[in-house]
Coordinates of C-alpha atoms in Angstrom, one line a residue:
Chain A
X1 CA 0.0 -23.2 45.3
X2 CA 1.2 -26.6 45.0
X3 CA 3.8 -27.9 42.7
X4 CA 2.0 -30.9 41.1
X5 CA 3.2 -32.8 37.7
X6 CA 0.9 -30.2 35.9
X7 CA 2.0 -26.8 37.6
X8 CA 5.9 -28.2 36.8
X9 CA 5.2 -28.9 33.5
X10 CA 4.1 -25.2 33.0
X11 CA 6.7 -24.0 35.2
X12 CA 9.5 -25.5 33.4
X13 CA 8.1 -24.4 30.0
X14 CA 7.9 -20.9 31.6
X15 CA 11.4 -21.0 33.0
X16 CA 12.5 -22.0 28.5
X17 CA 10.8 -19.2 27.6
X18 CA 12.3 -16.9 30.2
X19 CA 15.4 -17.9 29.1
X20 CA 15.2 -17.5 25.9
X21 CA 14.1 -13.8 26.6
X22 CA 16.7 -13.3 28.8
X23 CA 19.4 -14.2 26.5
X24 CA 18.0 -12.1 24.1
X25 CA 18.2 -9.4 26.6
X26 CA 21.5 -9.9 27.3
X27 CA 22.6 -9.6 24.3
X28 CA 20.4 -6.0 23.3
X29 CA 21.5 -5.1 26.7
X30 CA 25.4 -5.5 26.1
X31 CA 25.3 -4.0 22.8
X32 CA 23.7 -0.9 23.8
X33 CA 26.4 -0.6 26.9
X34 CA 29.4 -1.3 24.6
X35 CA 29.1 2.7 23.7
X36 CA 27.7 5.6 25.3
X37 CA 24.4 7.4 24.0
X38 CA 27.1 10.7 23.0
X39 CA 29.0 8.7 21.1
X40 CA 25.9 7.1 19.0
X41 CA 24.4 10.9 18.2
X42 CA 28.0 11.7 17.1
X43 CA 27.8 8.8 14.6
X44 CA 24.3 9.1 13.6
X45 CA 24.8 12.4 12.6
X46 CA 27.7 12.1 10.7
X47 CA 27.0 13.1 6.9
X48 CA 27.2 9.7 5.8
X49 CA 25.2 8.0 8.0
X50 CA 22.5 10.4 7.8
X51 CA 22.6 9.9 3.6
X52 CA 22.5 6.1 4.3
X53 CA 19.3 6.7 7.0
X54 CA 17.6 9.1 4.6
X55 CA 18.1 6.3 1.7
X56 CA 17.2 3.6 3.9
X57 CA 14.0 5.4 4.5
X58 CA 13.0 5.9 1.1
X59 CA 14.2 2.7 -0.5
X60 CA 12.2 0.6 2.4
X61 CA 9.1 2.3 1.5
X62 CA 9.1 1.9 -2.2
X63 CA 10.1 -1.8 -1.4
X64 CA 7.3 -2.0 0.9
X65 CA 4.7 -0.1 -1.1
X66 CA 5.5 -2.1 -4.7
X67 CA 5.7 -5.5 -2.4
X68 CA 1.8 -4.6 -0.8
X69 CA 1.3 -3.5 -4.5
X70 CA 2.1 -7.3 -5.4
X71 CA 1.2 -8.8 -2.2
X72 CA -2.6 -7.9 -2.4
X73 CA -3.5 -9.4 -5.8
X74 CA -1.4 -12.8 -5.3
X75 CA -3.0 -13.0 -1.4
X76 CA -6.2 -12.7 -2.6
X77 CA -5.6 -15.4 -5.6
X78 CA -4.2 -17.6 -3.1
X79 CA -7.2 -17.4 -0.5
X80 CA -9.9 -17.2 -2.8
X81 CA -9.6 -19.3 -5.7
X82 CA -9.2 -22.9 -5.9
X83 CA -6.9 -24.5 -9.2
X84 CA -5.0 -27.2 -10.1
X85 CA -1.4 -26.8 -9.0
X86 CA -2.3 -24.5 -6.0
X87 CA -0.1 -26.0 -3.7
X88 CA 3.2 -25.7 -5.8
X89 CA 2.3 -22.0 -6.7
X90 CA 2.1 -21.8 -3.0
X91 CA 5.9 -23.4 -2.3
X92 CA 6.9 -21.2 -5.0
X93 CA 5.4 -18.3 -4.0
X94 CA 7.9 -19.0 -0.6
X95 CA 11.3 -19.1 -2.4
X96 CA 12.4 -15.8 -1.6
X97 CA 11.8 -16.7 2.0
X98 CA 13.9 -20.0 2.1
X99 CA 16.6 -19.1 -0.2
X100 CA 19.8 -17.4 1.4
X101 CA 20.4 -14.1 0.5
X102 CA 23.7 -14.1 -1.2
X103 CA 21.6 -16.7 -3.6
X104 CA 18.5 -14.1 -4.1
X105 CA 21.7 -11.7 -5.4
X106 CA 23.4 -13.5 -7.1
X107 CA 20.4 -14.9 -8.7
X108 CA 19.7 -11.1 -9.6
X109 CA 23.1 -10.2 -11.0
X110 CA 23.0 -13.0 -13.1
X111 CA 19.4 -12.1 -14.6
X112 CA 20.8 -8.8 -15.9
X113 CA 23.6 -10.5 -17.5
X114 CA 20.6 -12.7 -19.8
X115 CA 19.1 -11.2 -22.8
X116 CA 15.9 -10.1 -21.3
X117 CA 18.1 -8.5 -18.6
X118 CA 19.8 -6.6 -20.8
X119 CA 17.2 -5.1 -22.8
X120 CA 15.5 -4.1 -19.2
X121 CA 18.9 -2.5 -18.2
X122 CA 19.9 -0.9 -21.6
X123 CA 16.6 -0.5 -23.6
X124 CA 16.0 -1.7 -26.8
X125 CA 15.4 0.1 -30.9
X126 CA 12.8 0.0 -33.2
X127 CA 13.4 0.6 -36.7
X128 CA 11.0 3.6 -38.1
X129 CA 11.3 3.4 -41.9
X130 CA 10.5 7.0 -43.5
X131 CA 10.4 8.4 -39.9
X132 CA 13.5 10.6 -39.2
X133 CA 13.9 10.2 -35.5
X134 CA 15.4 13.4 -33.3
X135 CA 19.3 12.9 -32.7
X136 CA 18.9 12.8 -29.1
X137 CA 16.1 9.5 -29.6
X138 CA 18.6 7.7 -31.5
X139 CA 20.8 4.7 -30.5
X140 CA 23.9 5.8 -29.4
X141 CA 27.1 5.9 -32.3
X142 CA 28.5 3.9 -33.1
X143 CA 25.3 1.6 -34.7
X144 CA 25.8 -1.7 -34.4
X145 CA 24.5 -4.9 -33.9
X146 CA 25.3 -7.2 -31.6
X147 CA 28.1 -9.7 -32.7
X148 CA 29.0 -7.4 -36.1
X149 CA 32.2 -6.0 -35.8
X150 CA 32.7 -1.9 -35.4
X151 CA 32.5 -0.1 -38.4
X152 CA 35.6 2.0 -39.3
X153 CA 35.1 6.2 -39.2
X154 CA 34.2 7.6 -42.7
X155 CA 34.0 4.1 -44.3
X156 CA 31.0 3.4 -46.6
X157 CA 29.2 1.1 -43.8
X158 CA 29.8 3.8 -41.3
X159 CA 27.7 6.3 -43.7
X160 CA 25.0 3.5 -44.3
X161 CA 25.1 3.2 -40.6
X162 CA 24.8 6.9 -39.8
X163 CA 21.8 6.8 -42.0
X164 CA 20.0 3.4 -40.4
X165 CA 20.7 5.7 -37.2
X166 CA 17.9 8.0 -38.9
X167 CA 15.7 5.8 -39.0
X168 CA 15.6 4.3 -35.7
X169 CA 14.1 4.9 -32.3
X170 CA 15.9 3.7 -28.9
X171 CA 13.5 3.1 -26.6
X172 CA 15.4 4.1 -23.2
X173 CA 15.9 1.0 -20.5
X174 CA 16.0 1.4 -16.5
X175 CA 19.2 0.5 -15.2
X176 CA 19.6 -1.2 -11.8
X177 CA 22.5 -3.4 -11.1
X178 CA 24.9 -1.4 -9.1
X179 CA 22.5 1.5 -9.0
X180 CA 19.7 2.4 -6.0
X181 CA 16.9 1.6 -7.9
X182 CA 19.2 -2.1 -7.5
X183 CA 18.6 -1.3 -3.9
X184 CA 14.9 -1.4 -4.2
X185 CA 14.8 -4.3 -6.4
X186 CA 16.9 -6.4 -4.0
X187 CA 14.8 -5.5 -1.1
X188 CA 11.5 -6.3 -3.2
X189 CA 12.2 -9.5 -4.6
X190 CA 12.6 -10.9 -0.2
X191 CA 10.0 -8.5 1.1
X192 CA 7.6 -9.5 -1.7
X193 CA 7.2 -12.5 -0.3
X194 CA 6.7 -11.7 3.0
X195 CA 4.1 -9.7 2.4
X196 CA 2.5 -12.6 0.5
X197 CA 2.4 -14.5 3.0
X198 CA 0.8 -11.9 5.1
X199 CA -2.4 -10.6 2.5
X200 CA -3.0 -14.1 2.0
X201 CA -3.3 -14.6 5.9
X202 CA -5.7 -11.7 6.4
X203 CA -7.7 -12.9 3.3
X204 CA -7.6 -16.3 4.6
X205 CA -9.2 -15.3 8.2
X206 CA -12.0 -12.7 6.2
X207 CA -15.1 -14.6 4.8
X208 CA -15.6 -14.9 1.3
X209 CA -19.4 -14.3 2.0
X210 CA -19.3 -10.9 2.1
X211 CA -17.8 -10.6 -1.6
X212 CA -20.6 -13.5 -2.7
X213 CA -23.3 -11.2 -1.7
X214 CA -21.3 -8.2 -3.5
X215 CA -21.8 -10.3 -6.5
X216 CA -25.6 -10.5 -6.2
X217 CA -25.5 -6.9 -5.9
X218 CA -24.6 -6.2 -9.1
X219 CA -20.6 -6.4 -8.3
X220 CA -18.2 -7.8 -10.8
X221 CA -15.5 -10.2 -9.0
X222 CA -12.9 -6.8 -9.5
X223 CA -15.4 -4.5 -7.8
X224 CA -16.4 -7.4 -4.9
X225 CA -12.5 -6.7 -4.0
X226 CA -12.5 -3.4 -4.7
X227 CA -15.4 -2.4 -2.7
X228 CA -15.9 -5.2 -0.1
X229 CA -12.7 -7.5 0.2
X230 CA -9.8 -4.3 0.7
X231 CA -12.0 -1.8 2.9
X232 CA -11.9 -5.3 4.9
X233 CA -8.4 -5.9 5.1
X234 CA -7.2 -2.7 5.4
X235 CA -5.6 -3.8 8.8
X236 CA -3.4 -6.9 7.1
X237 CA -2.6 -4.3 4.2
X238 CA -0.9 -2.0 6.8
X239 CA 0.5 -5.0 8.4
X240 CA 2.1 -6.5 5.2
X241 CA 3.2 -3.4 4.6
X242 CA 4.8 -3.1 7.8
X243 CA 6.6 -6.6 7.2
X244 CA 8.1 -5.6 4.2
X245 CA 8.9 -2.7 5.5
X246 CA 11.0 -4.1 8.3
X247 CA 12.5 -6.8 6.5
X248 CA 13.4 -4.3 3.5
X249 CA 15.4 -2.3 6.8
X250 CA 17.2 -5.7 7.6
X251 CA 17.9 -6.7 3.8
X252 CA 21.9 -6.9 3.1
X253 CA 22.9 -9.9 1.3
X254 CA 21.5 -9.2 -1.7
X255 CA 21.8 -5.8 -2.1
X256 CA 25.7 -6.2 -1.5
X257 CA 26.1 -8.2 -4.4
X258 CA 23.6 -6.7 -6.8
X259 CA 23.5 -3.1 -5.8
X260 CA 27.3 -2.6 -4.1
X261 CA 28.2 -1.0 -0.7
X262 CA 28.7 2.5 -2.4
X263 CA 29.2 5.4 0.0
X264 CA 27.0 8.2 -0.7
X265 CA 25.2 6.3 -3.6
X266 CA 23.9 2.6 -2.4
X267 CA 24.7 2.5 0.8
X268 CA 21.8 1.6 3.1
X269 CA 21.8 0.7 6.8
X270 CA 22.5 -2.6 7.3
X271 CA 25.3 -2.1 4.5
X272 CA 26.4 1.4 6.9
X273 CA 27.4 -1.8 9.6
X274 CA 29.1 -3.9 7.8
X275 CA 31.3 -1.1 6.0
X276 CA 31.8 0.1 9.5
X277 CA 32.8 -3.3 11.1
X278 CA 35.4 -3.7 7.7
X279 CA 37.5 -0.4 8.5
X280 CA 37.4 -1.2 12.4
X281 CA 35.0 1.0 13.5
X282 CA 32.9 -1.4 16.2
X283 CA 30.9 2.1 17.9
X284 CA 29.6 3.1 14.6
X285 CA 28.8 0.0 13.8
X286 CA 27.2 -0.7 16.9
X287 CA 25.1 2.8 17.1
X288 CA 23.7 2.2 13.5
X289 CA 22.9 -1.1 15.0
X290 CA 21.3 -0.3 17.8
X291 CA 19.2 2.6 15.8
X292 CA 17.7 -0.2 13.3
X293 CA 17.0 -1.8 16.8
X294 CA 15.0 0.9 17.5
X295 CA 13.3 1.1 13.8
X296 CA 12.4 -2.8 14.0
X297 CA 10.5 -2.5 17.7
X298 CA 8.4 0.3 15.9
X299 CA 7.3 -1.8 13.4
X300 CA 6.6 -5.0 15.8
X301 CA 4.4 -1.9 17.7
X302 CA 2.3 -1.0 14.7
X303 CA 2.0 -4.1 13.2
X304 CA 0.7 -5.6 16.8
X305 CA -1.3 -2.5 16.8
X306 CA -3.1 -3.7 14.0
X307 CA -3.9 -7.1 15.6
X308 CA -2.3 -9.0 13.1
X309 CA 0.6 -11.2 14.0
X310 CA 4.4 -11.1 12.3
Chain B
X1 CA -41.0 -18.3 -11.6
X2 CA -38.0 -20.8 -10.5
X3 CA -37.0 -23.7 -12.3
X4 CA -35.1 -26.1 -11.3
X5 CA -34.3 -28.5 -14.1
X6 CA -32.6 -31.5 -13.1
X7 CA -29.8 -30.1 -10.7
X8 CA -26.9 -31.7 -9.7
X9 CA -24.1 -31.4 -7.6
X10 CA -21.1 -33.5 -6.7
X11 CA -18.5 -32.6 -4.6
X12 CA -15.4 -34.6 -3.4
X13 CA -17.2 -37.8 -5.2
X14 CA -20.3 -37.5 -3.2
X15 CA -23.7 -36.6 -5.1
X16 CA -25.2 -33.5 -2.5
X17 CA -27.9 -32.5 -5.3
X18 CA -29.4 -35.6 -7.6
X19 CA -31.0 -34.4 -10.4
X20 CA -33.3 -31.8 -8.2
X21 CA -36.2 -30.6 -10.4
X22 CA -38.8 -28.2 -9.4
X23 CA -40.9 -25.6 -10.1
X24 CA -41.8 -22.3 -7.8
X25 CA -44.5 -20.1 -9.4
X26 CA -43.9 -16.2 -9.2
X27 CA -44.6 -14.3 -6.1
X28 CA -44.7 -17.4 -3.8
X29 CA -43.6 -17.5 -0.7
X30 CA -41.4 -21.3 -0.4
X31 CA -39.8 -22.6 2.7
X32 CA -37.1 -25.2 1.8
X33 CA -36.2 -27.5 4.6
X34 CA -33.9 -30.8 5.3
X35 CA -31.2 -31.5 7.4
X36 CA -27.6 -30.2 8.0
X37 CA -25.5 -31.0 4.9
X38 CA -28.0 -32.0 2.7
X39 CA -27.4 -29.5 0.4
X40 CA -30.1 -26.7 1.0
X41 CA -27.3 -24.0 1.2
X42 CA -25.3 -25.5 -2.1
X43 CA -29.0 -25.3 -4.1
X44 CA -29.4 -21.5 -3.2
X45 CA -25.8 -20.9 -4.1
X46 CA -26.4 -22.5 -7.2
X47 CA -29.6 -20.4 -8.2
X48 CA -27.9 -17.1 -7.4
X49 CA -25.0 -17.9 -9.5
X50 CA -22.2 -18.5 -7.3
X51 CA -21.9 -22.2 -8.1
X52 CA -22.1 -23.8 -11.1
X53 CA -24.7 -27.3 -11.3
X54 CA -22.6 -30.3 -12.2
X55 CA -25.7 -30.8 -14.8
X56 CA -29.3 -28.9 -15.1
X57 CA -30.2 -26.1 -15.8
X58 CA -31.6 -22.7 -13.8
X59 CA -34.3 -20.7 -15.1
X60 CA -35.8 -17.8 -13.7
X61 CA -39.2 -16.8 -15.7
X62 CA -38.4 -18.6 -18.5
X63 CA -35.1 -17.7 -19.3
X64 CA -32.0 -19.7 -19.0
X65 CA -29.7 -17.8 -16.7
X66 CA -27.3 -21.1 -15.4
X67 CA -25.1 -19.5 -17.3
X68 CA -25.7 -15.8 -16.2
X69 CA -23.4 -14.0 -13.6
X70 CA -24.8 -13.3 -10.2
X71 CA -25.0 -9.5 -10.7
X72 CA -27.2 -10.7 -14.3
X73 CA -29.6 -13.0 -12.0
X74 CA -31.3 -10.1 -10.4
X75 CA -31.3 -12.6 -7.5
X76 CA -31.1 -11.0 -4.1
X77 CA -29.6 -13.1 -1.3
X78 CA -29.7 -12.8 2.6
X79 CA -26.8 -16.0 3.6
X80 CA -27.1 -17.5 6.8
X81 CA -24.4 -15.4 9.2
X82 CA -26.3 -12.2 6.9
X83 CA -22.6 -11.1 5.3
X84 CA -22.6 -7.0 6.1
X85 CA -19.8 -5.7 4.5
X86 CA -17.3 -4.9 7.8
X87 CA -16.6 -0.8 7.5
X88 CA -19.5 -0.1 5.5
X89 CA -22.3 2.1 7.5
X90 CA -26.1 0.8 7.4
X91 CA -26.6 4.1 5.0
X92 CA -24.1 2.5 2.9
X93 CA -24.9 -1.0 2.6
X94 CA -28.3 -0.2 1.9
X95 CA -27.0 2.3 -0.8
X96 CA -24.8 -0.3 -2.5
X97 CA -26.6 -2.0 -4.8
X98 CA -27.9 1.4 -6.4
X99 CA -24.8 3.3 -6.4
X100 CA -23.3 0.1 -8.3
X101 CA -26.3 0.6 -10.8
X102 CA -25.1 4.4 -11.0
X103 CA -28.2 6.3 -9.9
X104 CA -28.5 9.5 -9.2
X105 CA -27.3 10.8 -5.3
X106 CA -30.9 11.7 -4.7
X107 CA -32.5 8.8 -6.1
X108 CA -30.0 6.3 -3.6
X109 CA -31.2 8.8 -0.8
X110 CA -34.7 8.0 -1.4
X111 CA -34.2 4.3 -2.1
X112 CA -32.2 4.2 1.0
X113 CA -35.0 6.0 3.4
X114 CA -37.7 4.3 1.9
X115 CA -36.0 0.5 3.1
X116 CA -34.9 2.4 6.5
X117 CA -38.8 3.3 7.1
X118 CA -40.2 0.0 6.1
X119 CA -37.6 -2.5 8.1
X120 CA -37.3 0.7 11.5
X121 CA -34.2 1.3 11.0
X122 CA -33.7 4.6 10.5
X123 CA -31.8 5.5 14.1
X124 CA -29.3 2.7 12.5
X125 CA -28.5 4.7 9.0
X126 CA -25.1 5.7 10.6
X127 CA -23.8 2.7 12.7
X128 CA -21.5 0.3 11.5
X129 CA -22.2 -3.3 11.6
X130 CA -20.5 -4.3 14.9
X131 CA -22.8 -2.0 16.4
X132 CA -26.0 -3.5 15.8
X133 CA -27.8 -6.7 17.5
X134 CA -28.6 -9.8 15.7
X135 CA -32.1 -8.3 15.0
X136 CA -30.7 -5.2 13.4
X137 CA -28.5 -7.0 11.0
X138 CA -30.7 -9.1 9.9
X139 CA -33.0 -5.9 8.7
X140 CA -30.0 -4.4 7.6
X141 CA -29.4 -7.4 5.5
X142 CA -32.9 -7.6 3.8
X143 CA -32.8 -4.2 2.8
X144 CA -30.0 -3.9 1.4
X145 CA -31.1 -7.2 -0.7
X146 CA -34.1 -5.0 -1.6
X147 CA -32.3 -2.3 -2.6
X148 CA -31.5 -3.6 -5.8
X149 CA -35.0 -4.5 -6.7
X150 CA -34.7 -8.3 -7.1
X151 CA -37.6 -10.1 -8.4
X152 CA -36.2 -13.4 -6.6
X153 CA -35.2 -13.1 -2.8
X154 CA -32.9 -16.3 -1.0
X155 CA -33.0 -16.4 2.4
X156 CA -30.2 -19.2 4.0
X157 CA -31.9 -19.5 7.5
X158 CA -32.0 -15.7 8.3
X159 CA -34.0 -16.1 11.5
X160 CA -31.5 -18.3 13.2
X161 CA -29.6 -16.0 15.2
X162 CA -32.8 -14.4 16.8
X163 CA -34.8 -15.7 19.9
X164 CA -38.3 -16.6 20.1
X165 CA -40.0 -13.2 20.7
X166 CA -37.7 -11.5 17.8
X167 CA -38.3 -14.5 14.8
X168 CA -42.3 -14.3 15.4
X169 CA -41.6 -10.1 14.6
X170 CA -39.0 -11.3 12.0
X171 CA -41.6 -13.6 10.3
X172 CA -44.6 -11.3 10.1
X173 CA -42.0 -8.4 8.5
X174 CA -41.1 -11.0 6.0
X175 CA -44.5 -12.0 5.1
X176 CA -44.9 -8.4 4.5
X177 CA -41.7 -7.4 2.5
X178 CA -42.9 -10.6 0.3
X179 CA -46.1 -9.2 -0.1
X180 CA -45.3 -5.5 -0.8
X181 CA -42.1 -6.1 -3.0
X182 CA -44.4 -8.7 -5.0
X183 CA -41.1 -11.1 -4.7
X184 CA -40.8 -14.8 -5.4
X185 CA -38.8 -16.3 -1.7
X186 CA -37.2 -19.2 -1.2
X187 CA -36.0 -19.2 2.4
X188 CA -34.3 -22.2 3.6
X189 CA -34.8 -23.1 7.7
X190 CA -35.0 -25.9 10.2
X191 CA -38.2 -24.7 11.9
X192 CA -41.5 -26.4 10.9
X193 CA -43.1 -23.9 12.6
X194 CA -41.4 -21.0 11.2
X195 CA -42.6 -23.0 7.8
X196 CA -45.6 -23.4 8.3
X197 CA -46.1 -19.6 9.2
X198 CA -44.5 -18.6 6.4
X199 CA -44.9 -21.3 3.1
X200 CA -47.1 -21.1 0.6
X201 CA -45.4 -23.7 -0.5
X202 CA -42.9 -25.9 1.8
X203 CA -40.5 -28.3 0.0
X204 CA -37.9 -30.7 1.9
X205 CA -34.5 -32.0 1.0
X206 CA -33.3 -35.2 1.5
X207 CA -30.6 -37.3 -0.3
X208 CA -29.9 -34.9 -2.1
X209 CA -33.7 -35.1 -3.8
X210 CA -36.6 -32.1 -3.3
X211 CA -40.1 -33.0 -2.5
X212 CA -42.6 -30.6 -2.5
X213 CA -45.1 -31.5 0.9
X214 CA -47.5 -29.1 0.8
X215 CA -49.4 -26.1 -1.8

């Protein structure tokens, strides 16, 4: 083969990519020799690391399933439906993606400070006049409300209180700030929009035609996706939910801030490393790295398996 | 019996339908022809409901349905790339319509090998649509249009994808679908040949205007 302008052009575009690669090899290849494969099973199957794998595990997938949950209606909105202001819903809709993710955090500790976060977190009660409510449905003692001073023990307002307490039904909240189900929400709110992006992809490539006919058939728009428009994109669905899934296992910025680094209780994967690089321990840190390595190229696998592209 | 009652349709600023009025008695068989982009597609979309007219009104034996639902048109329609649903089997698209109507099991069955006899496709019952040749699809289509019992049937070029020997076969199955089913057609296509073979009645399209040429 000769080397004319055109073959050099490729070649030297061939020779960035390569080196690219290679660099990226290097630097897989020179974490994974830092330790020796003992010394990773010893770590991995440590009692803390295994609770932080096990809750990685389950906290990905309810990120991933709730984000698909999400993901599939809003894709389909997106891909299907023409309406003023589309194209700012659509920026919008990539927020999660461009913010950083100390911001998406913070942004989530500071929503359960609000009013509305509050109630969420703590619940809220309804007065049931000539209803006596169980003691273990009612607001907790003492029964105030917000901004009134606390009553005194046996004073008049306290008995008035105790019998308003009666009366009234405390509808329980669903904490999450500090908590794992903080975890999940973190992970959500980023993954969420991932998986977006994907359903509204796969919706984007499938024609609208076979859902039109649906309609002739008798089909309500609900059924057309129901019946014609999912069966279609079950593919992107598992695909989405494999994005989520993958970026839920890399999340660590916001669930630091909104959900803690508590051993044993919110401590996830990526928040495993960075405990581990703050005491000093680079092999642990380096074989729970090297294990999401592992988890990540399985997901590339099945998503690529499903012919859709990350 | 159609009736078109001045149609229009604008898009992007540019008129495709202009006030389109026309009238297609019941059980006749009319070829609509013009050329690419001049709206024949956007006018069968707009009978079957997908599309609302910028102005007019639709009415199908009498009754004003412009603003009906598809699934209240009783309108069955074959589009141009024929639309099977991906992962459905033939036994299953041709069962759609009724098992959306809620008939019972052994009712669909019959419905189902009743369509497979009359379009020979009964080997096909359990393929899925990748499976089959242009031909096949396009008899998969049909029935399962039929299978909902439409009094009206649109057909968006439907014989485009098949060569020579195949579309004189498709034509003479239409003729006879139209016939047995006692169904009002409106099947757009390019062909005049394919037109003349078919139409009772041939129309044509142009600036956005219909003509009828021919009863």
């Amino acid at each position: 083969m000769t080397l004319n302008r055109s073959n050099l052009c490729w070649l030297a575009l061939a020779l960035i990519t390569a080196g690219y690669l290679i660099f990226w090899a290097l630097l897989l290849g020179a974490t994974a020799t830092y330790s020796t494969p003992e010394s990773w099973l010893k770590v991995l199957g440590s009692t803390e690391i295994r609770h932080a794998t096990w809750l990685s595990l389950v906290t990905c997938c309810l990120a991933a399933g709730l984000a698909l949950l999400l993901a599939v209606p809003v894709g389909y909105l997106m891909a299907r439906r023409e309406f003023r202001g589309k194209s700012w819903l659509d920026a919008a809709l990539d927020i999660p993606i461009i913010l950083p993710p100390l911001v998406v955090g913070l942004c989530l500790l500071i929503f359960f400070q609000t009013r509305i976060g509050q109630v969420i977190e703590g619940g809220f009660d309804v007065r049931v006049p000539g209803i006596v409510v169980p003691e273990s449905w009612r607001p907790e003692p003492p029964f105030k409300r917000t901004g009134e001073d606390e009553f005194k023990p046996g004073s008049k307002e306290m008995a008035m209180n105790d019998e308003a307490r009666k009366h009234t039904l405390h509808i329980p909240g669903f904490p999450f700030t500090y908590q794992l189900s903080g975890v999940v929400l973190a992970q959500f709110v980023v993954a969420a929009a991932f998986a977006i992006r994907t359903m509204r992809g796969t919706f984007d490539h499938l024609s609208a035609r076979p859902e039109e006919v649906a309609l002739t058939l008798g089909c309500t728009r609900f059924q057309a996706l129901w019946h014609v428009a999912l069966p279609a994109a079950r593919r992107g669905m598992v695909a989405a939910f494999c994005i989520a899934w993958a970026r839920s296992l890399g999340e660590f910025g916001p669930i630091l801030v909104f959900a803690g680094a508590t051993r044993m209780k919110t401590e996830v994967l990526p928040t495993t490393v960075w405990l581990e690089l703050s005491v000093g321990n680079l092999e642990a840190a380096v074989a729970v790295s090297l294990f999401m390595v592992a988890l990540a190229v399985l997901v590339l696998v099945v998503v690529r398996a499903t012919g859709e592209k990350v | 019996m159609i009736q078109l009652d001045h149609i229009s349709w604008k898009a992007g600023g540019r008129v495709i339908l202009a006030e389109v009025t026309i009238a297609i008695p019941a059980n006749t068989y009319a070829v609509l022809m013009g050329s690419t982009g001049c709206g024949k597609t956007t006018l069968l979309e707009i009978l079957c409901g997908l599309r609302k007219p910028t102005s007019g009104r639709v009415r199908l034996d009498g009754v004003d349905v412009t603003d009906l639902e598809p699934r209240e048109r009783g309108i069955g329609y074959v589009p141009q790339d024929l639309a099977l649903f991906p992962g459905l089997r033939v036994r299953e698209q041709i069962a759609f319509a009724p098992k959306l109507r809620g008939l019972p099991p052994a009712e669909i069955e019959a419905r189902v090998k009743r369509l497979a006899e009359q379009f020979g496709i009964v080997p096909l019952l359990d393929r899925l649509p990748d499976r089959l040749s242009g031909g096949e699809k396009q008899r998969v289509a049909l029935a399962r249009a039929l299978a909902a019992q439409p009094k009206l049937l649109l057909l968006d070029e439907p014989l485009s994808a098949l060569d020579e020997g195949m579309r004189a076969e498709a034509v003479s199955l239409l003729q006879k679908v139209q016939q047995e089913h006692g169904l009002t057609v409106l099947h757009v296509t390019h062909s005049s040949n394919e037109a003349a073979a078919l139409g009772h009645l041939q129309l044509r399209m142009s600036g956005g205007r219909l003509e009828a040429l021919q009863d």
